[in-house]
mmCIF file of N, CA and C in Angstrom:
data_model
loop_
_atom_site.group_PDB
_atom_site.id
_atom_site.type_symbol
_atom_site.label_atom_id
_atom_site.label_comp_id
_atom_site.label_asym_id
_atom_site.label_seq_id
_atom_site.Cartn_x
_atom_site.Cartn_y
_atom_site.Cartn_z
ATOM 1 N N UNK A 1 25.578 -81.835 1.412
ATOM 2 C CA UNK A 1 25.458 -80.528 0.752
ATOM 3 C C UNK A 1 26.636 -80.196 -0.125
ATOM 4 N N UNK A 2 27.841 -80.498 0.282
ATOM 5 C CA UNK A 2 29.016 -80.225 -0.623
ATOM 6 C C UNK A 2 28.867 -81.041 -1.901
ATOM 7 N N UNK A 3 28.381 -82.232 -1.880
ATOM 8 C CA UNK A 3 28.302 -83.031 -3.057
ATOM 9 C C UNK A 3 27.186 -82.481 -3.971
ATOM 10 N N UNK A 4 26.126 -81.979 -3.489
ATOM 11 C CA UNK A 4 25.082 -81.308 -4.258
ATOM 12 C C UNK A 4 25.697 -80.100 -4.992
ATOM 13 N N UNK A 5 26.469 -79.277 -4.284
ATOM 14 C CA UNK A 5 27.111 -78.092 -4.885
ATOM 15 C C UNK A 5 28.033 -78.494 -6.041
ATOM 16 N N UNK A 6 28.711 -79.645 -5.827
ATOM 17 C CA UNK A 6 29.658 -80.117 -6.905
ATOM 18 C C UNK A 6 28.909 -80.460 -8.108
ATOM 19 N N UNK A 7 27.773 -81.254 -7.883
ATOM 20 C CA UNK A 7 26.919 -81.666 -9.045
ATOM 21 C C UNK A 7 26.290 -80.474 -9.783
ATOM 22 N N UNK A 8 25.912 -79.474 -9.050
ATOM 23 C CA UNK A 8 25.365 -78.209 -9.636
ATOM 24 C C UNK A 8 26.414 -77.607 -10.478
ATOM 25 N N UNK A 9 27.606 -77.404 -9.895
ATOM 26 C CA UNK A 9 28.631 -76.771 -10.622
ATOM 27 C C UNK A 9 29.129 -77.543 -11.835
ATOM 28 N N UNK A 10 29.144 -78.877 -11.752
ATOM 29 C CA UNK A 10 29.539 -79.688 -12.812
ATOM 30 C C UNK A 10 28.446 -79.612 -13.996
ATOM 31 N N UNK A 11 27.171 -79.603 -13.564
ATOM 32 C CA UNK A 11 26.152 -79.476 -14.590
ATOM 33 C C UNK A 11 26.119 -78.127 -15.268
ATOM 34 N N UNK A 12 26.380 -77.026 -14.576
ATOM 35 C CA UNK A 12 26.437 -75.740 -15.152
ATOM 36 C C UNK A 12 27.678 -75.630 -16.111
ATOM 37 N N UNK A 13 28.790 -76.140 -15.691
ATOM 38 C CA UNK A 13 29.995 -76.070 -16.506
ATOM 39 C C UNK A 13 29.832 -76.953 -17.783
ATOM 40 N N UNK A 14 29.100 -78.109 -17.613
ATOM 41 C CA UNK A 14 28.847 -78.909 -18.833
ATOM 42 C C UNK A 14 27.922 -78.227 -19.786
ATOM 43 N N UNK A 15 26.913 -77.603 -19.319
ATOM 44 C CA UNK A 15 25.969 -76.876 -20.208
ATOM 45 C C UNK A 15 26.672 -75.751 -20.912
ATOM 46 N N UNK A 16 27.403 -74.931 -20.208
ATOM 47 C CA UNK A 16 28.124 -73.766 -20.771
ATOM 48 C C UNK A 16 29.218 -74.335 -21.783
ATOM 49 N N UNK A 17 29.869 -75.391 -21.349
ATOM 50 C CA UNK A 17 30.848 -75.973 -22.309
ATOM 51 C C UNK A 17 30.271 -76.437 -23.572
ATOM 52 N N UNK A 18 29.146 -77.048 -23.548
ATOM 53 C CA UNK A 18 28.442 -77.513 -24.774
ATOM 54 C C UNK A 18 28.047 -76.332 -25.650
ATOM 55 N N UNK A 19 27.618 -75.206 -24.987
ATOM 56 C CA UNK A 19 27.193 -74.050 -25.736
ATOM 57 C C UNK A 19 28.445 -73.408 -26.421
ATOM 58 N N UNK A 20 29.512 -73.307 -25.662
ATOM 59 C CA UNK A 20 30.777 -72.812 -26.292
ATOM 60 C C UNK A 20 31.288 -73.657 -27.412
ATOM 61 N N UNK A 21 31.234 -74.914 -27.175
ATOM 62 C CA UNK A 21 31.737 -75.899 -28.259
ATOM 63 C C UNK A 21 30.804 -75.718 -29.479
ATOM 64 N N UNK A 22 29.558 -75.678 -29.282
ATOM 65 C CA UNK A 22 28.590 -75.465 -30.342
ATOM 66 C C UNK A 22 28.821 -74.116 -31.133
ATOM 67 N N UNK A 23 29.118 -73.114 -30.375
ATOM 68 C CA UNK A 23 29.342 -71.755 -31.069
ATOM 69 C C UNK A 23 30.630 -71.906 -31.887
ATOM 70 N N UNK A 24 31.703 -72.488 -31.355
ATOM 71 C CA UNK A 24 32.902 -72.642 -32.156
ATOM 72 C C UNK A 24 32.678 -73.537 -33.325
ATOM 73 N N UNK A 25 31.960 -74.629 -33.287
ATOM 74 C CA UNK A 25 31.701 -75.491 -34.326
ATOM 75 C C UNK A 25 30.805 -74.820 -35.380
ATOM 76 N N UNK A 26 29.736 -74.017 -34.938
ATOM 77 C CA UNK A 26 28.900 -73.280 -35.873
ATOM 78 C C UNK A 26 29.734 -72.227 -36.624
ATOM 79 N N UNK A 27 30.653 -71.567 -35.941
ATOM 80 C CA UNK A 27 31.508 -70.634 -36.560
ATOM 81 C C UNK A 27 32.439 -71.236 -37.640
ATOM 82 N N UNK A 28 32.937 -72.435 -37.371
ATOM 83 C CA UNK A 28 33.844 -73.136 -38.310
ATOM 84 C C UNK A 28 33.137 -73.572 -39.554
ATOM 85 N N UNK A 29 31.934 -74.059 -39.398
ATOM 86 C CA UNK A 29 31.268 -74.584 -40.557
ATOM 87 C C UNK A 29 30.319 -73.557 -41.151
ATOM 88 N N UNK A 30 30.150 -72.390 -40.551
ATOM 89 C CA UNK A 30 29.337 -71.354 -41.106
ATOM 90 C C UNK A 30 27.868 -71.523 -40.851
ATOM 91 N N UNK A 31 27.501 -72.296 -39.850
ATOM 92 C CA UNK A 31 26.089 -72.565 -39.560
ATOM 93 C C UNK A 31 25.476 -71.337 -38.797
ATOM 94 N N UNK A 32 24.354 -70.879 -39.210
ATOM 95 C CA UNK A 32 23.723 -69.750 -38.499
ATOM 96 C C UNK A 32 23.182 -70.099 -37.145
ATOM 97 N N UNK A 33 23.206 -69.122 -36.186
ATOM 98 C CA UNK A 33 22.523 -69.298 -34.881
ATOM 99 C C UNK A 33 21.535 -68.208 -34.688
ATOM 100 N N UNK A 34 20.816 -67.997 -35.792
ATOM 101 C CA UNK A 34 19.834 -66.807 -35.725
ATOM 102 C C UNK A 34 18.684 -66.926 -34.755
ATOM 103 N N UNK A 35 18.210 -68.065 -34.476
ATOM 104 C CA UNK A 35 17.102 -68.162 -33.482
ATOM 105 C C UNK A 35 17.514 -67.610 -32.082
ATOM 106 N N UNK A 36 18.805 -67.639 -31.811
ATOM 107 C CA UNK A 36 19.298 -67.244 -30.583
ATOM 108 C C UNK A 36 20.063 -65.942 -30.661
ATOM 109 N N UNK A 37 19.347 -64.788 -30.687
ATOM 110 C CA UNK A 37 19.950 -63.530 -30.969
ATOM 111 C C UNK A 37 20.977 -63.103 -29.965
ATOM 112 N N UNK A 38 20.818 -63.554 -28.741
ATOM 113 C CA UNK A 38 21.720 -63.112 -27.705
ATOM 114 C C UNK A 38 23.183 -63.658 -27.769
ATOM 115 N N UNK A 39 23.352 -64.754 -28.573
ATOM 116 C CA UNK A 39 24.644 -65.269 -28.698
ATOM 117 C C UNK A 39 25.046 -65.356 -30.215
ATOM 118 N N UNK A 40 24.217 -64.981 -31.095
ATOM 119 C CA UNK A 40 24.564 -65.041 -32.490
ATOM 120 C C UNK A 40 25.663 -64.204 -32.962
ATOM 121 N N UNK A 41 25.971 -63.122 -32.157
ATOM 122 C CA UNK A 41 27.129 -62.209 -32.492
ATOM 123 C C UNK A 41 28.404 -62.969 -32.340
ATOM 124 N N UNK A 42 28.473 -64.065 -31.573
ATOM 125 C CA UNK A 42 29.703 -64.787 -31.450
ATOM 126 C C UNK A 42 30.102 -65.609 -32.674
ATOM 127 N N UNK A 43 29.170 -65.841 -33.635
ATOM 128 C CA UNK A 43 29.466 -66.522 -34.866
ATOM 129 C C UNK A 43 29.782 -65.563 -35.939
ATOM 130 N N UNK A 44 29.458 -64.275 -35.777
ATOM 131 C CA UNK A 44 29.747 -63.327 -36.851
ATOM 132 C C UNK A 44 31.247 -63.133 -36.976
ATOM 133 N N UNK A 45 31.813 -63.044 -38.257
ATOM 134 C CA UNK A 45 33.164 -62.747 -38.464
ATOM 135 C C UNK A 45 33.498 -61.330 -38.043
ATOM 136 N N UNK A 46 34.715 -61.125 -37.698
ATOM 137 C CA UNK A 46 35.251 -59.813 -37.282
ATOM 138 C C UNK A 46 35.896 -59.171 -38.470
ATOM 139 N N UNK A 47 36.303 -57.934 -38.327
ATOM 140 C CA UNK A 47 37.107 -57.216 -39.409
ATOM 141 C C UNK A 47 38.585 -57.560 -39.270
ATOM 142 N N UNK A 48 38.952 -58.451 -38.318
ATOM 143 C CA UNK A 48 40.343 -58.757 -38.189
ATOM 144 C C UNK A 48 40.877 -59.909 -39.184
ATOM 145 N N UNK A 49 39.943 -60.382 -39.903
ATOM 146 C CA UNK A 49 40.397 -61.399 -40.926
ATOM 147 C C UNK A 49 39.964 -62.790 -40.523
ATOM 148 N N UNK A 50 39.936 -63.598 -41.543
ATOM 149 C CA UNK A 50 39.525 -64.987 -41.358
ATOM 150 C C UNK A 50 40.399 -65.847 -40.479
ATOM 151 N N UNK A 51 41.711 -65.570 -40.412
ATOM 152 C CA UNK A 51 42.649 -66.322 -39.604
ATOM 153 C C UNK A 51 42.231 -66.089 -38.164
ATOM 154 N N UNK A 52 42.076 -64.844 -37.714
ATOM 155 C CA UNK A 52 41.600 -64.455 -36.331
ATOM 156 C C UNK A 52 40.328 -65.177 -36.024
ATOM 157 N N UNK A 53 39.397 -65.143 -36.890
ATOM 158 C CA UNK A 53 38.082 -65.780 -36.635
ATOM 159 C C UNK A 53 38.204 -67.319 -36.464
ATOM 160 N N UNK A 54 38.980 -67.871 -37.314
ATOM 161 C CA UNK A 54 39.274 -69.347 -37.274
ATOM 162 C C UNK A 54 39.893 -69.709 -35.933
ATOM 163 N N UNK A 55 40.870 -68.890 -35.492
ATOM 164 C CA UNK A 55 41.523 -69.170 -34.164
ATOM 165 C C UNK A 55 40.596 -68.891 -33.070
ATOM 166 N N UNK A 56 39.688 -67.933 -33.136
ATOM 167 C CA UNK A 56 38.708 -67.669 -32.095
ATOM 168 C C UNK A 56 37.787 -68.764 -31.975
ATOM 169 N N UNK A 57 37.253 -69.383 -33.052
ATOM 170 C CA UNK A 57 36.316 -70.384 -32.983
ATOM 171 C C UNK A 57 36.921 -71.702 -32.528
ATOM 172 N N UNK A 58 38.246 -71.958 -32.814
ATOM 173 C CA UNK A 58 38.884 -73.125 -32.413
ATOM 174 C C UNK A 58 39.144 -73.045 -30.836
ATOM 175 N N UNK A 59 39.555 -71.901 -30.391
ATOM 176 C CA UNK A 59 39.783 -71.700 -28.979
ATOM 177 C C UNK A 59 38.446 -71.822 -28.309
ATOM 178 N N UNK A 60 37.401 -71.374 -28.792
ATOM 179 C CA UNK A 60 36.049 -71.424 -28.146
ATOM 180 C C UNK A 60 35.726 -73.034 -28.047
ATOM 181 N N UNK A 61 35.977 -73.770 -29.080
ATOM 182 C CA UNK A 61 35.747 -75.177 -28.930
ATOM 183 C C UNK A 61 36.632 -75.794 -27.904
ATOM 184 N N UNK A 62 37.905 -75.529 -27.781
ATOM 185 C CA UNK A 62 38.774 -76.022 -26.774
ATOM 186 C C UNK A 62 38.232 -75.627 -25.375
ATOM 187 N N UNK A 63 37.907 -74.377 -25.187
ATOM 188 C CA UNK A 63 37.430 -74.036 -23.823
ATOM 189 C C UNK A 63 36.170 -74.711 -23.500
ATOM 190 N N UNK A 64 35.289 -74.854 -24.535
ATOM 191 C CA UNK A 64 34.085 -75.633 -24.240
ATOM 192 C C UNK A 64 34.315 -77.102 -23.873
ATOM 193 N N UNK A 65 35.267 -77.706 -24.483
ATOM 194 C CA UNK A 65 35.597 -79.081 -24.121
ATOM 195 C C UNK A 65 36.244 -79.089 -22.761
ATOM 196 N N UNK A 66 37.077 -78.053 -22.515
ATOM 197 C CA UNK A 66 37.649 -78.028 -21.191
ATOM 198 C C UNK A 66 36.602 -77.885 -20.124
ATOM 199 N N UNK A 67 35.608 -77.083 -20.340
ATOM 200 C CA UNK A 67 34.543 -76.920 -19.343
ATOM 201 C C UNK A 67 33.735 -78.331 -19.164
ATOM 202 N N UNK A 68 33.495 -78.971 -20.293
ATOM 203 C CA UNK A 68 32.814 -80.302 -20.125
ATOM 204 C C UNK A 68 33.654 -81.272 -19.374
ATOM 205 N N UNK A 69 34.962 -81.241 -19.572
ATOM 206 C CA UNK A 69 35.844 -82.170 -18.809
ATOM 207 C C UNK A 69 35.858 -81.931 -17.314
ATOM 208 N N UNK A 70 35.560 -80.634 -16.918
ATOM 209 C CA UNK A 70 35.454 -80.149 -15.549
ATOM 210 C C UNK A 70 36.826 -80.344 -14.844
ATOM 211 N N UNK A 71 37.942 -79.941 -15.580
ATOM 212 C CA UNK A 71 39.285 -79.997 -14.969
ATOM 213 C C UNK A 71 39.702 -78.542 -14.905
ATOM 214 N N UNK A 72 40.034 -78.156 -13.665
ATOM 215 C CA UNK A 72 40.344 -76.717 -13.402
ATOM 216 C C UNK A 72 39.214 -75.796 -14.053
ATOM 217 N N UNK A 73 38.050 -76.108 -13.623
ATOM 218 C CA UNK A 73 36.865 -75.467 -14.273
ATOM 219 C C UNK A 73 36.833 -73.957 -14.113
ATOM 220 N N UNK A 74 37.397 -73.475 -12.927
ATOM 221 C CA UNK A 74 37.422 -72.000 -12.767
ATOM 222 C C UNK A 74 38.255 -71.314 -13.786
ATOM 223 N N UNK A 75 39.377 -71.833 -14.101
ATOM 224 C CA UNK A 75 40.220 -71.259 -15.158
ATOM 225 C C UNK A 75 39.499 -71.307 -16.503
ATOM 226 N N UNK A 76 38.915 -72.448 -16.731
ATOM 227 C CA UNK A 76 38.137 -72.574 -18.033
ATOM 228 C C UNK A 76 36.979 -71.622 -18.090
ATOM 229 N N UNK A 77 36.295 -71.399 -16.945
ATOM 230 C CA UNK A 77 35.215 -70.389 -16.937
ATOM 231 C C UNK A 77 35.747 -68.957 -17.196
ATOM 232 N N UNK A 78 36.871 -68.672 -16.611
ATOM 233 C CA UNK A 78 37.430 -67.358 -16.827
ATOM 234 C C UNK A 78 37.825 -67.169 -18.330
ATOM 235 N N UNK A 79 38.432 -68.241 -18.900
ATOM 236 C CA UNK A 79 38.788 -68.128 -20.280
ATOM 237 C C UNK A 79 37.550 -67.988 -21.184
ATOM 238 N N UNK A 80 36.465 -68.644 -20.816
ATOM 239 C CA UNK A 80 35.169 -68.513 -21.544
ATOM 240 C C UNK A 80 34.674 -67.101 -21.482
ATOM 241 N N UNK A 81 34.710 -66.555 -20.228
ATOM 242 C CA UNK A 81 34.253 -65.055 -20.093
ATOM 243 C C UNK A 81 35.084 -64.197 -20.858
ATOM 244 N N UNK A 82 36.371 -64.395 -20.835
ATOM 245 C CA UNK A 82 37.316 -63.521 -21.635
ATOM 246 C C UNK A 82 37.007 -63.606 -23.137
ATOM 247 N N UNK A 83 36.718 -64.893 -23.666
ATOM 248 C CA UNK A 83 36.419 -64.996 -25.004
ATOM 249 C C UNK A 83 35.161 -64.224 -25.461
ATOM 250 N N UNK A 84 34.040 -64.361 -24.610
ATOM 251 C CA UNK A 84 32.829 -63.762 -24.907
ATOM 252 C C UNK A 84 32.895 -62.325 -24.859
ATOM 253 N N UNK A 85 33.394 -61.749 -23.742
ATOM 254 C CA UNK A 85 33.516 -60.306 -23.573
ATOM 255 C C UNK A 85 34.518 -59.664 -24.564
ATOM 256 N N UNK A 86 35.598 -60.362 -24.881
ATOM 257 C CA UNK A 86 36.440 -59.918 -25.830
ATOM 258 C C UNK A 86 35.938 -59.792 -27.227
ATOM 259 N N UNK A 87 35.195 -60.798 -27.587
ATOM 260 C CA UNK A 87 34.454 -60.738 -28.963
ATOM 261 C C UNK A 87 33.506 -59.569 -28.989
ATOM 262 N N UNK A 88 32.719 -59.454 -27.933
ATOM 263 C CA UNK A 88 31.804 -58.346 -27.754
ATOM 264 C C UNK A 88 32.437 -57.034 -28.001
ATOM 265 N N UNK A 89 33.556 -56.810 -27.251
ATOM 266 C CA UNK A 89 34.380 -55.633 -27.254
ATOM 267 C C UNK A 89 34.916 -55.291 -28.648
ATOM 268 N N UNK A 90 35.366 -56.313 -29.267
ATOM 269 C CA UNK A 90 36.006 -56.157 -30.637
ATOM 270 C C UNK A 90 34.915 -55.798 -31.632
ATOM 271 N N UNK A 91 33.718 -56.408 -31.601
ATOM 272 C CA UNK A 91 32.695 -56.104 -32.525
ATOM 273 C C UNK A 91 32.062 -54.724 -32.254
ATOM 274 N N UNK A 92 32.076 -54.226 -30.999
ATOM 275 C CA UNK A 92 31.621 -52.907 -30.708
ATOM 276 C C UNK A 92 32.667 -51.791 -30.930
ATOM 277 N N UNK A 93 33.975 -52.246 -31.200
ATOM 278 C CA UNK A 93 34.961 -51.289 -31.459
ATOM 279 C C UNK A 93 35.564 -50.718 -30.155
ATOM 280 N N UNK A 94 35.434 -51.422 -29.065
ATOM 281 C CA UNK A 94 35.910 -50.960 -27.770
ATOM 282 C C UNK A 94 37.365 -51.310 -27.560
ATOM 283 N N UNK A 95 37.812 -52.376 -28.300
ATOM 284 C CA UNK A 95 39.290 -52.728 -28.216
ATOM 285 C C UNK A 95 40.013 -52.248 -29.434
ATOM 286 N N UNK A 96 40.977 -51.478 -29.420
ATOM 287 C CA UNK A 96 41.654 -50.930 -30.461
ATOM 288 C C UNK A 96 42.638 -51.966 -31.110
ATOM 289 N N UNK A 97 42.136 -52.964 -31.688
ATOM 290 C CA UNK A 97 43.064 -54.005 -32.304
ATOM 291 C C UNK A 97 43.148 -53.820 -33.798
#
């Protein structure tokens, strides 16, 4: 049973890592993610400038790769959640940055 839990966790981390990596890559090259409305806001640029957006997308790609590698996956998962919730809060104006 512990081995099954490990494989499930690794599969979930790999899937989420691929999604985060794809979001970062789509943001860098300017590819739209319009068919998927629930995550398309992660590709939209912020009012904080292109440098912030570039850094956000690069960090998203790094965290996605980190999740795929499954090394310290809990920290990578926390970083991914912080990235997603932080971008959502910035776009909604909840963070005074």
